[in-house]
Short mmCIF file of C-alpha atoms in Angstrom, two decimals:
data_model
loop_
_atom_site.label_atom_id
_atom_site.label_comp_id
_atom_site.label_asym_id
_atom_site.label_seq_id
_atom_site.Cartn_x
_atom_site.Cartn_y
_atom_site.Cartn_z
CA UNK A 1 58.73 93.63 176.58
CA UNK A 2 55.32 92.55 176.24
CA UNK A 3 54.00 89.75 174.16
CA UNK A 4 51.73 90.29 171.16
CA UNK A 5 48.72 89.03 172.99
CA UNK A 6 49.98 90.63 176.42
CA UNK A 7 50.06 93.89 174.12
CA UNK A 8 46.44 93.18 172.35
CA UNK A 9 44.90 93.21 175.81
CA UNK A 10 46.57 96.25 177.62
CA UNK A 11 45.74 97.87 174.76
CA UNK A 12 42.33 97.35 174.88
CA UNK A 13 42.11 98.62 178.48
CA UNK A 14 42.92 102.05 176.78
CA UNK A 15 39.52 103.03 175.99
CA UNK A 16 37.61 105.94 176.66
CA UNK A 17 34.58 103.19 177.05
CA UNK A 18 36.44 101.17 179.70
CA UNK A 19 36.37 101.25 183.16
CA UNK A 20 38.36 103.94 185.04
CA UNK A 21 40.32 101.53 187.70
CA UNK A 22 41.13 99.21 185.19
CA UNK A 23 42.02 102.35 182.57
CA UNK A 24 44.15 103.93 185.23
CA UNK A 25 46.33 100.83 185.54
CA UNK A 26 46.82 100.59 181.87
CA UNK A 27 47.78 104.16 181.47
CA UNK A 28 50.28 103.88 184.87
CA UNK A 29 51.82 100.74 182.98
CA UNK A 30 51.93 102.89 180.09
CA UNK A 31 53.42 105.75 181.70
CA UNK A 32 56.13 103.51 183.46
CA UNK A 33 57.17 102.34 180.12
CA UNK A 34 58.40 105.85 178.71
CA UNK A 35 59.92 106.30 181.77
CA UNK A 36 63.12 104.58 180.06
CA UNK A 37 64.67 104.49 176.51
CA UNK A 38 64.00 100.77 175.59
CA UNK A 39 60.20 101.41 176.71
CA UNK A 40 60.08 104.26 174.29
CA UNK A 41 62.06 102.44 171.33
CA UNK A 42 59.20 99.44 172.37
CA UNK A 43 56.04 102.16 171.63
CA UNK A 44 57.55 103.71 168.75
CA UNK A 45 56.96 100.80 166.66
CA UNK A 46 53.10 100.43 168.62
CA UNK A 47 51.24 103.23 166.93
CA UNK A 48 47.87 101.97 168.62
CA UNK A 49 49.16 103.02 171.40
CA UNK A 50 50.23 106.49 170.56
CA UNK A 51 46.81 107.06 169.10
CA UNK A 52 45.47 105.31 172.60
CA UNK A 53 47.57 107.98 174.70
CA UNK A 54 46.23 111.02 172.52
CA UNK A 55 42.74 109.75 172.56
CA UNK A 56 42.92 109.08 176.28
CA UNK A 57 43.97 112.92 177.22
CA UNK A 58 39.99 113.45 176.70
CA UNK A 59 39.55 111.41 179.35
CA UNK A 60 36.70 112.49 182.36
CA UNK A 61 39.13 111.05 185.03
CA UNK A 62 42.25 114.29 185.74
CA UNK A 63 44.70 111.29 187.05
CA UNK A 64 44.67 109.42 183.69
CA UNK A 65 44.70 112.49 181.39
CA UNK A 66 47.33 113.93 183.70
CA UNK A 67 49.66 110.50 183.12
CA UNK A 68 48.75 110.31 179.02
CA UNK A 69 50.26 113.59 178.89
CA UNK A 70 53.25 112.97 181.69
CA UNK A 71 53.99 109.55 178.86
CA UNK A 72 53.84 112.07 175.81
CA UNK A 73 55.90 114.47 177.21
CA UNK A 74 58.37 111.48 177.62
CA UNK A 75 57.82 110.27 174.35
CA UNK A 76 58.27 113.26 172.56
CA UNK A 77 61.57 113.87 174.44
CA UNK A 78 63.63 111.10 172.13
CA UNK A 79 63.21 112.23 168.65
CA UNK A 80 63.10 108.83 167.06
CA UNK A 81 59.72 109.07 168.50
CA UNK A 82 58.58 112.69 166.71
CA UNK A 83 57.86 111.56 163.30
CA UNK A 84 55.22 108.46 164.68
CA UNK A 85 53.86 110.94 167.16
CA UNK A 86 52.94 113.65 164.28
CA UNK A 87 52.46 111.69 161.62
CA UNK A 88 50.26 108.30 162.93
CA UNK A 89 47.99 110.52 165.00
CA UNK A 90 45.99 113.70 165.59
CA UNK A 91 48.38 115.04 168.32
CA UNK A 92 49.11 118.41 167.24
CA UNK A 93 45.58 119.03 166.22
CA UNK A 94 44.58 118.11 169.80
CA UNK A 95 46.97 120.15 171.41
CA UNK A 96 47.09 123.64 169.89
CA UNK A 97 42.80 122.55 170.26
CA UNK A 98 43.30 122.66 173.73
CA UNK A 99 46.36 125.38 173.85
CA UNK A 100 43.73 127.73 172.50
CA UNK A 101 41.09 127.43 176.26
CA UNK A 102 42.17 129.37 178.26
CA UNK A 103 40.89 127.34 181.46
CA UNK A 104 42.48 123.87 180.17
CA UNK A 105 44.46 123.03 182.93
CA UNK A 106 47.28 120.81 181.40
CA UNK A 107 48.46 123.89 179.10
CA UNK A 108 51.61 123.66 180.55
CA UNK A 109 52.27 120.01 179.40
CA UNK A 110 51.14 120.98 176.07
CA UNK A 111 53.83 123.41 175.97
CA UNK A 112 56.59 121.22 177.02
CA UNK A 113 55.11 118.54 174.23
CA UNK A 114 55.20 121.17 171.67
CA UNK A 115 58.31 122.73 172.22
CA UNK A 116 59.83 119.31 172.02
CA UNK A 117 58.42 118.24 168.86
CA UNK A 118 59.59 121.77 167.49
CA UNK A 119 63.34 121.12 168.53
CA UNK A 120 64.32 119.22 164.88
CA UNK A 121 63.27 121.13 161.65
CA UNK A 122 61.70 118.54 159.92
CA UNK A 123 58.61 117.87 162.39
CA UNK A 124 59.19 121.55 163.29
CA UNK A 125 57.67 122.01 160.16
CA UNK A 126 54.75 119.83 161.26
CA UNK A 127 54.19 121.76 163.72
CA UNK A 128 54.28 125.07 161.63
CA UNK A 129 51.90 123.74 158.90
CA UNK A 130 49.28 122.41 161.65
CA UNK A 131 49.30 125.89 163.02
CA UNK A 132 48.56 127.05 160.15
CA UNK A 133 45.69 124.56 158.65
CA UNK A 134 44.34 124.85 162.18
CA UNK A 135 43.95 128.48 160.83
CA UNK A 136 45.73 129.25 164.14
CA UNK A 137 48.69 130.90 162.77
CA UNK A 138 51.60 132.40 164.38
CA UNK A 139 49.68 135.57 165.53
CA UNK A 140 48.05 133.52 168.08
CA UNK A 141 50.81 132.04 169.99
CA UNK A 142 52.60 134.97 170.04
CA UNK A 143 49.58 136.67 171.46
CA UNK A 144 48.39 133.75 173.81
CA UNK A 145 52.41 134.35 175.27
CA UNK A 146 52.37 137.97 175.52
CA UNK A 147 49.16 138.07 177.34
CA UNK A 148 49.70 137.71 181.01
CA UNK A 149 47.10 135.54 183.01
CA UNK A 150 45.41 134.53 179.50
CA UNK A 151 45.62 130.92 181.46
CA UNK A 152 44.95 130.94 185.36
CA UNK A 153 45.70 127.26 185.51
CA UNK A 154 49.21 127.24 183.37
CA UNK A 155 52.11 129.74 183.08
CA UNK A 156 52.45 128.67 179.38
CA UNK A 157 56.10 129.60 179.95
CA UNK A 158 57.37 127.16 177.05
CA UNK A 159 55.49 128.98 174.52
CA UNK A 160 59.48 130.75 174.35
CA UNK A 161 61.06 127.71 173.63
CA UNK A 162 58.67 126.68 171.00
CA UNK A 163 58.71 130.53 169.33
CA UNK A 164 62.53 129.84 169.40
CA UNK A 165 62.09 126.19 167.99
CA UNK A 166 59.89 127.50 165.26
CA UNK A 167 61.73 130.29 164.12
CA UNK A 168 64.65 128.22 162.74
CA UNK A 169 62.00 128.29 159.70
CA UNK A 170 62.19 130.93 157.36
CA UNK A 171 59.03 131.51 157.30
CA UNK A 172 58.33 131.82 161.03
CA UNK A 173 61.44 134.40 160.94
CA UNK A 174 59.23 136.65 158.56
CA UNK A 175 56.05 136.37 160.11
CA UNK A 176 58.20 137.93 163.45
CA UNK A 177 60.12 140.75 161.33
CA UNK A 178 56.64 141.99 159.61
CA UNK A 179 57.32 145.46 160.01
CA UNK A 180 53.78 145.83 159.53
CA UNK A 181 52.88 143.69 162.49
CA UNK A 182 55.02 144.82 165.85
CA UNK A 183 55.68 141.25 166.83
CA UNK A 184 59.30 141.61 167.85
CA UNK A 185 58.74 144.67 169.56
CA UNK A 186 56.07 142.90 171.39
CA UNK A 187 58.59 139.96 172.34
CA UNK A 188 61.39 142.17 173.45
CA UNK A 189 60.61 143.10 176.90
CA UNK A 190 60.55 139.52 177.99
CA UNK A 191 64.89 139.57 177.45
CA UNK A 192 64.47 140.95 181.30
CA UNK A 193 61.26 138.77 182.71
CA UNK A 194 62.77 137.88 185.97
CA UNK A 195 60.08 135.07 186.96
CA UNK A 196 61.10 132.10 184.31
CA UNK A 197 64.63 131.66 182.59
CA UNK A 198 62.54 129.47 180.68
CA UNK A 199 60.28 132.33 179.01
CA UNK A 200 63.36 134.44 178.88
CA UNK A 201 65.61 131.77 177.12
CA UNK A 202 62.81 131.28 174.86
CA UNK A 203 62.51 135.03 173.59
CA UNK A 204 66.45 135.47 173.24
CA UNK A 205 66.17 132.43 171.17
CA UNK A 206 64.19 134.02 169.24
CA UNK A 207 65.55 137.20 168.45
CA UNK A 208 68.95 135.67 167.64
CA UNK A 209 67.14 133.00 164.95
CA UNK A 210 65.67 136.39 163.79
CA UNK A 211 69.06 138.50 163.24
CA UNK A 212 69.96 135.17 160.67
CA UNK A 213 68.10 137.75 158.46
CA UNK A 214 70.47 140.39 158.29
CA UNK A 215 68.52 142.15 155.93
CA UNK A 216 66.72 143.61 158.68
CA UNK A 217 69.50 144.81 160.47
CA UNK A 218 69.78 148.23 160.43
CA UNK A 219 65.56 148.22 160.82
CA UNK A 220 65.79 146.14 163.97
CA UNK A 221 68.69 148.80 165.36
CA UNK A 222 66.62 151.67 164.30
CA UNK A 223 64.33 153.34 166.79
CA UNK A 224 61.66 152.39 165.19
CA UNK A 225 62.29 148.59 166.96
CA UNK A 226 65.86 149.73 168.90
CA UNK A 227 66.75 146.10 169.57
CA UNK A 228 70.11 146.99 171.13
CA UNK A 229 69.63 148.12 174.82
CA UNK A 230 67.15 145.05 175.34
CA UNK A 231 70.32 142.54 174.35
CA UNK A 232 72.67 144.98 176.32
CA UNK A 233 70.89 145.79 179.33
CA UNK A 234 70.59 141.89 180.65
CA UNK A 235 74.77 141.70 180.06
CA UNK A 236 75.16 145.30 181.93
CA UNK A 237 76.15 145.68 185.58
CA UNK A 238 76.76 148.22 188.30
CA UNK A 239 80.00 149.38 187.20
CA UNK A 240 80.58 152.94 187.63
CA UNK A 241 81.33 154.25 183.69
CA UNK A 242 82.85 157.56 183.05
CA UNK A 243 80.37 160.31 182.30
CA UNK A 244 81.94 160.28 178.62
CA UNK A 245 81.03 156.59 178.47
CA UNK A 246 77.65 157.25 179.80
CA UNK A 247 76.92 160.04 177.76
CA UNK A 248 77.53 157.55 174.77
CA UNK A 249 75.09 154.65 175.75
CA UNK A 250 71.57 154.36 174.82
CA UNK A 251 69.55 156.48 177.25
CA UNK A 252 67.88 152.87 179.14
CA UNK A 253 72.11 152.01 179.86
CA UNK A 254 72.83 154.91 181.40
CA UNK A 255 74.18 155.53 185.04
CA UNK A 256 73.24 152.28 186.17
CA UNK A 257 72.04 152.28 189.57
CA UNK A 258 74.09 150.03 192.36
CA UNK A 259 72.08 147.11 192.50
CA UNK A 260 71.84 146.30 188.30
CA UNK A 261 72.19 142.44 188.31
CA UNK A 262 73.07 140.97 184.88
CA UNK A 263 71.39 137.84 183.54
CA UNK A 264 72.33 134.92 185.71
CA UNK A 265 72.17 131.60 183.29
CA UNK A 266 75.18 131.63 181.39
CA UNK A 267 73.08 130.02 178.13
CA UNK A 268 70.82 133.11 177.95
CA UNK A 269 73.99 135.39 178.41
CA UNK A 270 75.66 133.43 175.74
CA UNK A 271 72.91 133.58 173.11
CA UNK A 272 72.70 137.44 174.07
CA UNK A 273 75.98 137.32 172.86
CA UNK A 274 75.67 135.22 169.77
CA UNK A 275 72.78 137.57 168.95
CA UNK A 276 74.96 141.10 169.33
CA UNK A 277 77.69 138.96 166.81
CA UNK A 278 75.30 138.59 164.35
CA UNK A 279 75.02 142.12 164.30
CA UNK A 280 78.21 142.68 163.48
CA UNK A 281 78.35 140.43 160.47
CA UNK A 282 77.23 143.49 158.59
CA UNK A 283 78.69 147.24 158.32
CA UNK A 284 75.25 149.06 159.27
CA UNK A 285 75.41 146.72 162.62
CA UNK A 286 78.99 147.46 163.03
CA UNK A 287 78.75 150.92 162.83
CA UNK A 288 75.84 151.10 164.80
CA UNK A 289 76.83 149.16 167.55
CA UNK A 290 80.07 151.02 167.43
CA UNK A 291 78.34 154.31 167.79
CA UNK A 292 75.82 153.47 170.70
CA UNK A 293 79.14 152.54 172.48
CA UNK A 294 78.87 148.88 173.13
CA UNK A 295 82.39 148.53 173.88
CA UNK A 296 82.28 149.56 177.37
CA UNK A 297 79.36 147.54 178.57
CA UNK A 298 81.28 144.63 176.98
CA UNK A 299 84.22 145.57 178.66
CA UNK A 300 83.39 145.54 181.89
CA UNK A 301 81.43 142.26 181.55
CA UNK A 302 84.15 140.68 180.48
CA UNK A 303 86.01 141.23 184.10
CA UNK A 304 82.68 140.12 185.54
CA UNK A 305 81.92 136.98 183.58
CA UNK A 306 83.57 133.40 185.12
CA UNK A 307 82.08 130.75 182.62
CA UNK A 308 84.30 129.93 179.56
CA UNK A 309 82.25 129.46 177.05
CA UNK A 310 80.45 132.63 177.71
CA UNK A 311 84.08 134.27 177.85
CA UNK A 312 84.85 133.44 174.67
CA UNK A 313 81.94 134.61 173.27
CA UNK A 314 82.35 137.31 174.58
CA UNK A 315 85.86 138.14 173.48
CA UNK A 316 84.94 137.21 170.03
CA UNK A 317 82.55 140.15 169.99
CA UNK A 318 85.30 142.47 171.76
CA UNK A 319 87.63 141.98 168.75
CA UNK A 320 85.35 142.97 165.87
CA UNK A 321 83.75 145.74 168.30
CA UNK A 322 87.49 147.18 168.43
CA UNK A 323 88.78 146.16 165.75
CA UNK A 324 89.71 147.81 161.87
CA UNK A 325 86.32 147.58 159.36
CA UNK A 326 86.95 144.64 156.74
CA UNK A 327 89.22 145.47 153.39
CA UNK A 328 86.50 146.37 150.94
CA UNK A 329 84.05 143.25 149.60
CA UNK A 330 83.86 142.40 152.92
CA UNK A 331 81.93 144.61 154.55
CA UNK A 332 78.84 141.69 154.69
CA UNK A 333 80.78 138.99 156.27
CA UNK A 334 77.16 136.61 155.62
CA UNK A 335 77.90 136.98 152.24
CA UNK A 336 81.49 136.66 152.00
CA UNK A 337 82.51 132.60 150.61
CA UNK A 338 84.72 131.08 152.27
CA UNK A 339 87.00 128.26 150.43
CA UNK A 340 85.42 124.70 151.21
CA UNK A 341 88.61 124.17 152.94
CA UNK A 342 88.85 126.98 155.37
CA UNK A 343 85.62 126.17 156.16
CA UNK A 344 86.03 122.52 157.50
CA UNK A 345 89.19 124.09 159.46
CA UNK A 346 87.32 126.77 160.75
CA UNK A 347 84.29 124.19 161.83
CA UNK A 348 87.59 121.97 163.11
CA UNK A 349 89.31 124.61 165.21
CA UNK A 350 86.15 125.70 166.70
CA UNK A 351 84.84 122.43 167.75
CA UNK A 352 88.23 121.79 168.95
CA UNK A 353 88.23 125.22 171.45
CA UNK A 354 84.52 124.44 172.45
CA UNK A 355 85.73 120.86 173.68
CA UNK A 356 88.97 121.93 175.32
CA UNK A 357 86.83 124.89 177.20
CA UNK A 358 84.35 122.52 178.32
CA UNK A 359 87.25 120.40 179.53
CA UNK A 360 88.71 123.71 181.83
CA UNK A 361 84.73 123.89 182.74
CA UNK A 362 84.92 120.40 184.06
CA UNK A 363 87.83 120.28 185.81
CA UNK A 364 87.38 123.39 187.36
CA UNK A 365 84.09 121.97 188.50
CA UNK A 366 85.92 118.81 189.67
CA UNK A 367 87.95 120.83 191.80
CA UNK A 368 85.50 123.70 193.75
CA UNK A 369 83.63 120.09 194.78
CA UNK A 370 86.68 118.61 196.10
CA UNK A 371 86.40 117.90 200.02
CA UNK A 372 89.36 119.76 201.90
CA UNK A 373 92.33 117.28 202.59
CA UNK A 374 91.50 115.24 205.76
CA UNK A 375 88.15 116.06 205.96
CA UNK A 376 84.97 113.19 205.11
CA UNK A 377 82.26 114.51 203.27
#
């Protein structure tokens, strides 16, 4: 790496004052450096230079704001680099600052930054508490997401991952279930947003971290947010169902027409999934689920579904869906305790299944890429 005096003078290229050819090489140097993991390990203990690549994405010049934020982006993708990137500069000021114009054309990056600061709870609460001293609160993002073309110049597509990010907080997970403020009905149309898996991801994320708070359960199943066909619908196919089975669906899952596709990442499906199983942790979701006949949509997924993981996940929720109600004291299984015990062998046996699936994942992998015997690729 560099020497302190080599170090002293590229650093003093990264001025807003200095000249732009000489600035642009800098930056480019910079830029190459995050590039790798020993480059960012090298800036994390440089804060000048942190504060140099914030300051520098004011720039006049696009091609040198454009790299600061292409190095930040890198930077804040290895989270031994979050705490120095929040804490020994004005970063997150700067960007929700710049989030908030809508004709700030690197919105996009800002995203990406954001939503990887947010990843880890402890600077996700940095970035919650700058929200909210920028007295930019949550009501803003949300509404800055939900309101197509707000940025001609940016897609702002990673505002889901950060809304997911930021609601493993408590508080972010209230601020979303305000029945007084609509914000999850607001969010739950975007389960089905065919132009970005990553806006999609992003709200499913969400609403999953949200039914943590089983307290608002039956609420969120109610019609007054009816939760359920906008987790069910992206798992639903064109399967013909009996007119008995029909008849027993919520009215948006019934006689699907021929050409219903169902979600097509297998990480959305599976948090669609893990969100319906949350559901069932209590009796009111149980019951409710039970009643809006779930089963069948389920079941006929399960023929169609080919990724492991997902299939378990799936089966999982099949069980309890068809299965006996718990002996009574048991009806809240998020409330039950379980033994210290059981609950390192439960964490044991399910970390074992996860690896040995994604070992039948792999190998079955290996296999489809295979070349045919006696053939070159």
């Amino acid at each position: 790496m560099l020497s302190d005096g080599e170090a002293k003078e590229l650093l003093s290229f990264l001025t807003l004052e200095m000249r732009a050819d000489v600035k642009g090489q800098a930056t480019g140097y910079i830029l190459g450096l995050t590039g790798n993991r020993d480059g960012c390990r090298y800036l994390r203990s440089k804060p000048d230079f942190l504060k140099a690549l914030v300051t520098l994405t004011c720039d006049p010049s696009i091609a040198i704001v454009k790299d600061c934020y292409h190095a930040l982006i890198n930077l804040s993708a290895d989270e031994t680099l979050h705490q120095p990137l929040v804490k020994e500069t004005d970063l997150l000021a700067r960007l929700f600052q710049n989030l908030l114009d809508p004709e700030y054309m690197f919105a996009d990056r800002i995203c990406t930054i954001l939503s990887n600061l947010s990843r880890h709870e402890r600077t996700c609460r940095d970035v919650f508490n700058t929200l909210q001293e920028q007295k930019i609160r949550l009501d803003k993002v949300v509404e800055i997401f939900c309101m197509e073309g707000f940025n001609k110049k940016a897609s702002l597509h990673y505002l889901g991952p950060l809304l997911s990010n930021l609601t493993q907080l408590p508080e972010a997970r209230h601020f979303i279930l305000d029945k007084d403020k609509c914000v999850i009905q607001r969010l739950l149309p975007y389960t089905q947003y065919e132009e970005s898996s990553t806006r999609r991801g992003g709200v499913v994320g969400t609403l999953r971290n949200c039914c943590f708070e089983y307290a608002h359960h039956e609420w969120l199943l109610s019609d007054a947010v009816d939760i359920l066909p906008y987790l069910l619908l992206p798992l639903a196919g064109p399967e013909e169902l009996s007119e008995e089975e029909n008849e027993g669906l919520p009215v948006d899952l019934q006689y699907l027409p021929e050409d219903k596709k169902r979600e097509d990442d297998p990480d959305i499906r599976k948090m669609l999934l893990e969100t319906l199983m949350l559901f069932t942790a209590t009796k009111v979701g149980r019951q409710i689920m039970k009643n809006k006949n779930s089963y069948p949509i389920m079941r006929e997924f399960h023929k169609w579904e080919k990724d492991s993981l997902v299939i378990s996940a799936c089966e999982k929720l099949v069980q309890v869906l068809i299965g006996d109600e718990p002996e009574a004291g048991m009806e809240n299984l998020m409330e039950v305790e379980i033994p210290k015990d059981v609950e390192e062998k439960l964490k044991e046996l399910d970390a074992k299944e996860q690896e040995q699936m994604e070992k039948d994942k792999q190998e079955s992998e290996k296999k489809q890429n295979e070349s045919p015997e006696g053939l070159e690729r």
